[in-house]
Amino acid sequence: MELRHRGQTTAPRPTAATEPPADPEEVKKKLHGPQPGSAQTFCVTKSIILRLLGLIYAIAFKVAYDQNPSLIGSQGLTPVVGRVEQLKQQMAPMDGFLAAPSIFWFLPLTDEAMQLVAGAGMALSLALICGLFSSFICALLWLLYFSIVTSADGTAWYSYGWESQLLETGFLAIFLSSPFHLSSPPSLPVLWLFRWLCFRISTGAGLIKVRGSSCWTDRTCLWYHFETQPNPSPLSFLWHFLPRNMLSRGVDLDIFVQLYAVWLVLIPGFGLLKYLRRIGGLIQALFMLNIAISGNLSFLNHLTIIPALACLDDACWSFQRPKVVKETPRSGTCPLIFKGTRWLVDLTLFSTIAYLSLPVAKNLLQIEGRQMMNASFGAFRLVNTYGAFGNVGKERYEAIVSVSHDKRQWHELEFPCKPGRLDRRPCMCAPYHYRLDWNIWFLGFKPHQAYLQQRETWMWSFLAKILEGDDVVLKLLAPETAESKAFYPHGLSGGRKVPRYIKVDMWRYRMKAPLWEIVKDLYRNGTAIWWERSKGEPLIPALERNYTVLVQMLRHTAMP
């Protein structure tokens, strides 16, 4: 029976067979948001950044574990326990912490405690490398390394720019990771702060060069840099002997990357612009790799790669996704309170870094004076200014330490990495950092006496402990030195004998030949001459144990 009125029609009810099939990818995107591996996510990038940071932390703590007892321990060259304890008597623990962050404001500073901090740092670094991307782990790593740097304050051992750079990078990593959801995606504001760090590092380095030395504007700095840099590697002998017009083009590349291409890292990732941002990050990372293989610049270049990686979205790492990325949590499963808290934390962090960046920007623009290199603008070193090799020396002078038992026959002491014996192969140790080898390099700048009296005053303590045969300090030398004629003048069977005299002379070192010619000599003869040298000026004349001058200098340079 027909129940419809005349003229009234009804639309046919669609059946399942007539409905268009839903796109599974579209449904998944609507339910879960952008998927890992897309140009809108940075889950893989977060994983790579934190794992690389864990590796750098592990190396930095390993350096501290190996060398701090000999450098700043109670029996080291510049003991710091007395100075720290004196400061603790003058300041309340919390006031001291706010002025110079360190756990040793609340705990006693001993050699064992410093080793425990370094050991704990290595263990936590391993956890980060293995994928425990916890904010708590990152915060502990930051605090432990800050404690080491603060303890060494007043010495020259931890006065390098990459100490602050590691602390700033480590602080941002606290917010890149999560306190609860280890596989949660990183927030966009934190990624932007990493890019801002990359921009400041590169721009500061570029500006300090063009403002610091005429050799950068004359395009001649690389004619000398590979020979005069701290602790050249074997590959330095390749770069140094390249044609000079090629090295001049290398200066052009350096300036282009650090002052022009670096602006690409600040481009937002809308549409096709994301390709420019990716290119900018890759340029910075590859440029740092190029510098890293040309010398032994500690972990500086490896560390500088990390913020540049924030420019690369997950689509750049698609081949890695099945290995390192876990399933992204559904947006609906995250309580609203956590989202609100995360938004508030990101806003506070971004605003704080923006405010603290004002003096850094003024420094880069030279609004309040000349640009400072590797300077911090707050006790917590949250935002710093960076730069390296504003001036490049044209000649290399090495401080050669020699000992004698009779003041007639002298034996030179070999260090782990610095040039010494002419036929000794240069080391290749980066990102590991031999701090004594780096510090002694500064004595090569003229006037040599000025650096000895102002920056490298530890040399007097070093000489005294060598004359004492101090086993703690001898660990800072090359392993073969402890068994050489410097301490066994009659051979190992003749027994150990502490040297009676010691001196330091400056020698002018030059690279002997290109790497390819040295390799030929090694193949033919089994040995090769890497360096040639000529005698310079004496830095410290021959001294004897308990000699009045040595005793007086030890008293004058002793830390409080």
Short mmCIF file of N, CA, C and O in Angstrom, two decimals, residues 64-138:
data_model
loop_
_atom_site.label_atom_id
_atom_site.label_comp_id
_atom_site.label_asym_id
_atom_site.label_seq_id
_atom_site.Cartn_x
_atom_site.Cartn_y
_atom_site.Cartn_z
N ALA A 64 87.04 13.58 31.91
CA ALA A 64 87.12 14.01 33.32
C ALA A 64 87.60 12.87 34.21
O ALA A 64 88.43 13.08 35.11
N TYR A 65 87.09 11.67 33.99
CA TYR A 65 87.47 10.52 34.81
C TYR A 65 88.96 10.20 34.65
O TYR A 65 89.65 9.89 35.63
N ASP A 66 89.45 10.29 33.42
CA ASP A 66 90.84 9.95 33.16
C ASP A 66 91.82 11.01 33.66
O ASP A 66 92.89 10.68 34.17
N GLN A 67 91.47 12.29 33.50
CA GLN A 67 92.46 13.35 33.66
C GLN A 67 92.28 14.25 34.88
O GLN A 67 93.25 14.87 35.33
N ASN A 68 91.06 14.34 35.42
CA ASN A 68 90.85 15.28 36.52
C ASN A 68 91.71 14.99 37.76
O ASN A 68 92.16 15.93 38.42
N PRO A 69 91.94 13.73 38.13
CA PRO A 69 92.83 13.52 39.29
C PRO A 69 94.21 14.13 39.10
O PRO A 69 94.81 14.63 40.06
N SER A 70 94.72 14.11 37.86
CA SER A 70 96.05 14.67 37.59
C SER A 70 96.02 16.17 37.38
O SER A 70 97.05 16.84 37.54
N LEU A 71 94.86 16.72 37.05
CA LEU A 71 94.76 18.15 36.76
C LEU A 71 94.28 18.95 37.97
O LEU A 71 94.91 19.92 38.37
N ILE A 72 93.12 18.55 38.54
CA ILE A 72 92.52 19.35 39.61
C ILE A 72 92.31 18.56 40.89
O ILE A 72 91.70 19.05 41.84
N GLY A 73 92.80 17.31 40.94
CA GLY A 73 92.70 16.52 42.16
C GLY A 73 93.62 17.02 43.25
O GLY A 73 94.43 17.94 43.05
N SER A 74 93.53 16.43 44.41
CA SER A 74 94.32 16.88 45.57
C SER A 74 95.82 16.75 45.32
O SER A 74 96.61 17.49 45.91
N GLN A 75 96.23 15.80 44.44
CA GLN A 75 97.64 15.63 44.10
C GLN A 75 97.92 16.10 42.68
O GLN A 75 98.99 15.80 42.14
N GLY A 76 96.98 16.83 42.10
CA GLY A 76 97.13 17.27 40.72
C GLY A 76 97.92 18.56 40.57
O GLY A 76 98.48 19.09 41.53
N LEU A 77 97.92 19.07 39.35
CA LEU A 77 98.69 20.28 39.05
C LEU A 77 98.09 21.51 39.69
O LEU A 77 98.81 22.39 40.16
N THR A 78 96.77 21.61 39.69
CA THR A 78 96.09 22.77 40.28
C THR A 78 94.95 22.28 41.17
O THR A 78 93.79 22.28 40.76
N PRO A 79 95.22 21.84 42.38
CA PRO A 79 94.17 21.33 43.27
C PRO A 79 93.10 22.39 43.53
O PRO A 79 93.41 23.56 43.74
N VAL A 80 91.84 21.95 43.49
CA VAL A 80 90.74 22.91 43.63
C VAL A 80 89.98 22.74 44.93
O VAL A 80 89.11 23.56 45.25
N VAL A 81 90.29 21.69 45.70
CA VAL A 81 89.51 21.42 46.90
C VAL A 81 89.59 22.59 47.87
O VAL A 81 88.57 23.03 48.44
N GLY A 82 90.78 23.14 48.10
CA GLY A 82 90.93 24.24 49.06
C GLY A 82 90.13 25.46 48.66
O GLY A 82 89.48 26.10 49.50
N ARG A 83 90.14 25.81 47.37
CA ARG A 83 89.40 26.99 46.91
C ARG A 83 87.90 26.78 47.08
O ARG A 83 87.18 27.68 47.54
N VAL A 84 87.40 25.59 46.72
CA VAL A 84 85.98 25.31 46.84
C VAL A 84 85.54 25.35 48.29
O VAL A 84 84.50 25.92 48.63
N GLU A 85 86.31 24.74 49.18
CA GLU A 85 85.96 24.74 50.60
C GLU A 85 85.99 26.16 51.18
O GLU A 85 85.18 26.50 52.05
N GLN A 86 86.92 26.97 50.70
CA GLN A 86 86.97 28.36 51.15
C GLN A 86 85.72 29.12 50.73
O GLN A 86 85.15 29.89 51.50
N LEU A 87 85.26 28.88 49.50
CA LEU A 87 84.04 29.53 49.03
C LEU A 87 82.82 29.05 49.80
O LEU A 87 81.90 29.84 50.08
N LYS A 88 82.80 27.80 50.17
CA LYS A 88 81.66 27.27 50.92
C LYS A 88 81.56 27.88 52.31
O LYS A 88 80.46 27.96 52.89
N GLN A 89 82.68 28.33 52.85
CA GLN A 89 82.65 29.01 54.14
C GLN A 89 82.15 30.44 54.02
O GLN A 89 81.68 31.02 55.00
N GLN A 90 82.25 31.01 52.83
CA GLN A 90 81.87 32.41 52.63
C GLN A 90 80.42 32.57 52.16
O GLN A 90 79.85 33.65 52.28
N MET A 91 79.82 31.51 51.61
CA MET A 91 78.49 31.62 51.03
C MET A 91 77.60 30.48 51.52
O MET A 91 78.07 29.37 51.77
N ALA A 92 76.31 30.78 51.63
CA ALA A 92 75.34 29.73 51.93
C ALA A 92 75.23 28.79 50.73
O ALA A 92 75.42 29.22 49.59
N PRO A 93 74.94 27.51 50.96
CA PRO A 93 74.91 26.56 49.85
C PRO A 93 74.01 26.97 48.69
O PRO A 93 74.41 26.90 47.53
N MET A 94 72.80 27.43 48.99
CA MET A 94 71.89 27.79 47.90
C MET A 94 72.35 29.05 47.18
O MET A 94 72.24 29.15 45.95
N ASP A 95 72.90 30.01 47.92
CA ASP A 95 73.45 31.21 47.27
C ASP A 95 74.61 30.83 46.37
O ASP A 95 74.75 31.36 45.26
N GLY A 96 75.45 29.92 46.84
CA GLY A 96 76.56 29.47 46.01
C GLY A 96 76.09 28.75 44.77
O GLY A 96 76.64 28.95 43.68
N PHE A 97 75.06 27.92 44.92
CA PHE A 97 74.53 27.19 43.77
C PHE A 97 73.97 28.13 42.72
O PHE A 97 74.16 27.93 41.51
N LEU A 98 73.27 29.16 43.16
CA LEU A 98 72.70 30.12 42.20
C LEU A 98 73.78 30.95 41.52
O LEU A 98 73.58 31.45 40.41
N ALA A 99 74.93 31.11 42.18
CA ALA A 99 76.03 31.86 41.58
C ALA A 99 76.90 31.00 40.68
O ALA A 99 77.44 31.47 39.68
N ALA A 100 77.04 29.71 41.03
CA ALA A 100 77.87 28.78 40.26
C ALA A 100 77.35 27.37 40.51
O ALA A 100 77.73 26.72 41.48
N PRO A 101 76.44 26.88 39.68
CA PRO A 101 75.77 25.60 39.93
C PRO A 101 76.74 24.44 40.10
O PRO A 101 77.64 24.23 39.29
N SER A 102 76.56 23.70 41.20
CA SER A 102 77.38 22.52 41.48
C SER A 102 76.77 21.77 42.65
O SER A 102 76.26 22.38 43.60
N ILE A 103 76.81 20.45 42.57
CA ILE A 103 76.31 19.65 43.70
C ILE A 103 77.26 19.73 44.89
O ILE A 103 76.88 19.37 46.00
N PHE A 104 78.48 20.22 44.65
CA PHE A 104 79.47 20.25 45.73
C PHE A 104 79.27 21.42 46.68
O PHE A 104 80.06 21.59 47.62
N TRP A 105 78.25 22.23 46.45
CA TRP A 105 77.85 23.19 47.47
C TRP A 105 77.16 22.46 48.63
O TRP A 105 77.11 22.97 49.75
N PHE A 106 76.61 21.29 48.34
CA PHE A 106 75.86 20.54 49.34
C PHE A 106 76.58 19.28 49.78
O PHE A 106 76.22 18.68 50.80
N LEU A 107 77.59 18.87 49.01
CA LEU A 107 78.35 17.66 49.32
C LEU A 107 79.83 17.99 49.42
O LEU A 107 80.30 18.94 48.78
N PRO A 108 80.59 17.24 50.20
CA PRO A 108 82.04 17.50 50.29
C PRO A 108 82.73 17.18 48.97
O PRO A 108 82.41 16.18 48.31
N LEU A 109 83.67 18.02 48.58
CA LEU A 109 84.44 17.82 47.35
C LEU A 109 85.72 17.06 47.70
O LEU A 109 86.59 17.56 48.39
N THR A 110 85.80 15.84 47.19
CA THR A 110 86.99 15.01 47.37
C THR A 110 87.36 14.39 46.03
O THR A 110 86.57 14.45 45.07
N ASP A 111 88.54 13.81 45.97
CA ASP A 111 88.93 13.12 44.74
C ASP A 111 87.95 12.01 44.41
O ASP A 111 87.57 11.80 43.25
N GLU A 112 87.53 11.27 45.44
CA GLU A 112 86.59 10.17 45.22
C GLU A 112 85.25 10.68 44.73
O GLU A 112 84.63 10.06 43.85
N ALA A 113 84.80 11.82 45.27
CA ALA A 113 83.52 12.38 44.83
C ALA A 113 83.58 12.83 43.38
O ALA A 113 82.63 12.62 42.61
N MET A 114 84.69 13.44 42.97
CA MET A 114 84.82 13.86 41.57
C MET A 114 84.82 12.67 40.63
O MET A 114 84.22 12.70 39.55
N GLN A 115 85.49 11.57 41.03
CA GLN A 115 85.49 10.37 40.20
C GLN A 115 84.11 9.73 40.15
O GLN A 115 83.70 9.20 39.12
N LEU A 116 83.38 9.80 41.27
CA LEU A 116 82.03 9.26 41.31
C LEU A 116 81.11 10.04 40.38
O LEU A 116 80.28 9.45 39.67
N VAL A 117 81.25 11.35 40.36
CA VAL A 117 80.44 12.18 39.46
C VAL A 117 80.74 11.82 38.01
O VAL A 117 79.83 11.66 37.18
N ALA A 118 82.02 11.69 37.67
CA ALA A 118 82.39 11.34 36.30
C ALA A 118 81.88 9.94 35.93
O ALA A 118 81.37 9.73 34.82
N GLY A 119 81.99 8.99 36.85
CA GLY A 119 81.51 7.65 36.59
C GLY A 119 80.00 7.60 36.41
O GLY A 119 79.48 6.92 35.52
N ALA A 120 79.28 8.33 37.28
CA ALA A 120 77.82 8.39 37.15
C ALA A 120 77.42 9.05 35.84
O ALA A 120 76.45 8.64 35.19
N GLY A 121 78.18 10.07 35.44
CA GLY A 121 77.90 10.73 34.17
C GLY A 121 78.05 9.78 32.99
O GLY A 121 77.24 9.79 32.06
N MET A 122 79.08 8.94 33.02
CA MET A 122 79.27 7.96 31.94
C MET A 122 78.11 6.97 31.91
O MET A 122 77.63 6.58 30.84
N ALA A 123 77.66 6.51 33.08
CA ALA A 123 76.56 5.55 33.13
C ALA A 123 75.26 6.16 32.60
O ALA A 123 74.53 5.53 31.82
N LEU A 124 74.95 7.38 33.01
CA LEU A 124 73.74 8.05 32.52
C LEU A 124 73.83 8.35 31.03
O LEU A 124 72.82 8.29 30.31
N SER A 125 75.03 8.66 30.56
CA SER A 125 75.21 8.90 29.13
C SER A 125 74.90 7.65 28.34
O SER A 125 74.27 7.70 27.27
N LEU A 126 75.32 6.50 28.85
CA LEU A 126 75.04 5.23 28.19
C LEU A 126 73.54 4.97 28.14
O LEU A 126 73.02 4.48 27.13
N ALA A 127 72.83 5.31 29.21
CA ALA A 127 71.37 5.16 29.21
C ALA A 127 70.73 6.02 28.13
O ALA A 127 69.79 5.58 27.44
N LEU A 128 71.24 7.24 27.97
CA LEU A 128 70.69 8.12 26.93
C LEU A 128 70.99 7.57 25.54
O LEU A 128 70.13 7.60 24.64
N ILE A 129 72.18 7.05 25.35
CA ILE A 129 72.54 6.47 24.06
C ILE A 129 71.64 5.28 23.73
O ILE A 129 71.25 5.07 22.57
N CYS A 130 71.26 4.53 24.75
CA CYS A 130 70.44 3.33 24.55
C CYS A 130 68.96 3.65 24.36
O CYS A 130 68.16 2.73 24.13
N GLY A 131 68.58 4.92 24.45
CA GLY A 131 67.20 5.29 24.14
C GLY A 131 66.34 5.68 25.32
O GLY A 131 65.12 5.85 25.15
N LEU A 132 66.89 5.81 26.52
CA LEU A 132 66.10 6.28 27.66
C LEU A 132 66.04 7.80 27.62
O LEU A 132 66.79 8.50 28.30
N PHE A 133 65.15 8.31 26.79
CA PHE A 133 65.07 9.76 26.56
C PHE A 133 64.24 10.43 27.65
O PHE A 133 63.15 10.96 27.41
N SER A 134 64.76 10.41 28.85
CA SER A 134 64.06 10.97 30.00
C SER A 134 64.61 12.35 30.34
O SER A 134 65.83 12.56 30.35
N SER A 135 63.72 13.27 30.64
CA SER A 135 64.13 14.61 31.06
C SER A 135 64.95 14.55 32.35
O SER A 135 65.85 15.36 32.56
N PHE A 136 64.64 13.58 33.20
CA PHE A 136 65.37 13.46 34.45
C PHE A 136 66.83 13.06 34.20
O PHE A 136 67.75 13.57 34.83
N ILE A 137 67.05 12.15 33.25
CA ILE A 137 68.41 11.75 32.91
C ILE A 137 69.18 12.93 32.32
O ILE A 137 70.33 13.20 32.68
N CYS A 138 68.53 13.66 31.41
CA CYS A 138 69.19 14.82 30.80
C CYS A 138 69.50 15.89 31.84
O CYS A 138 70.56 16.53 31.78
#
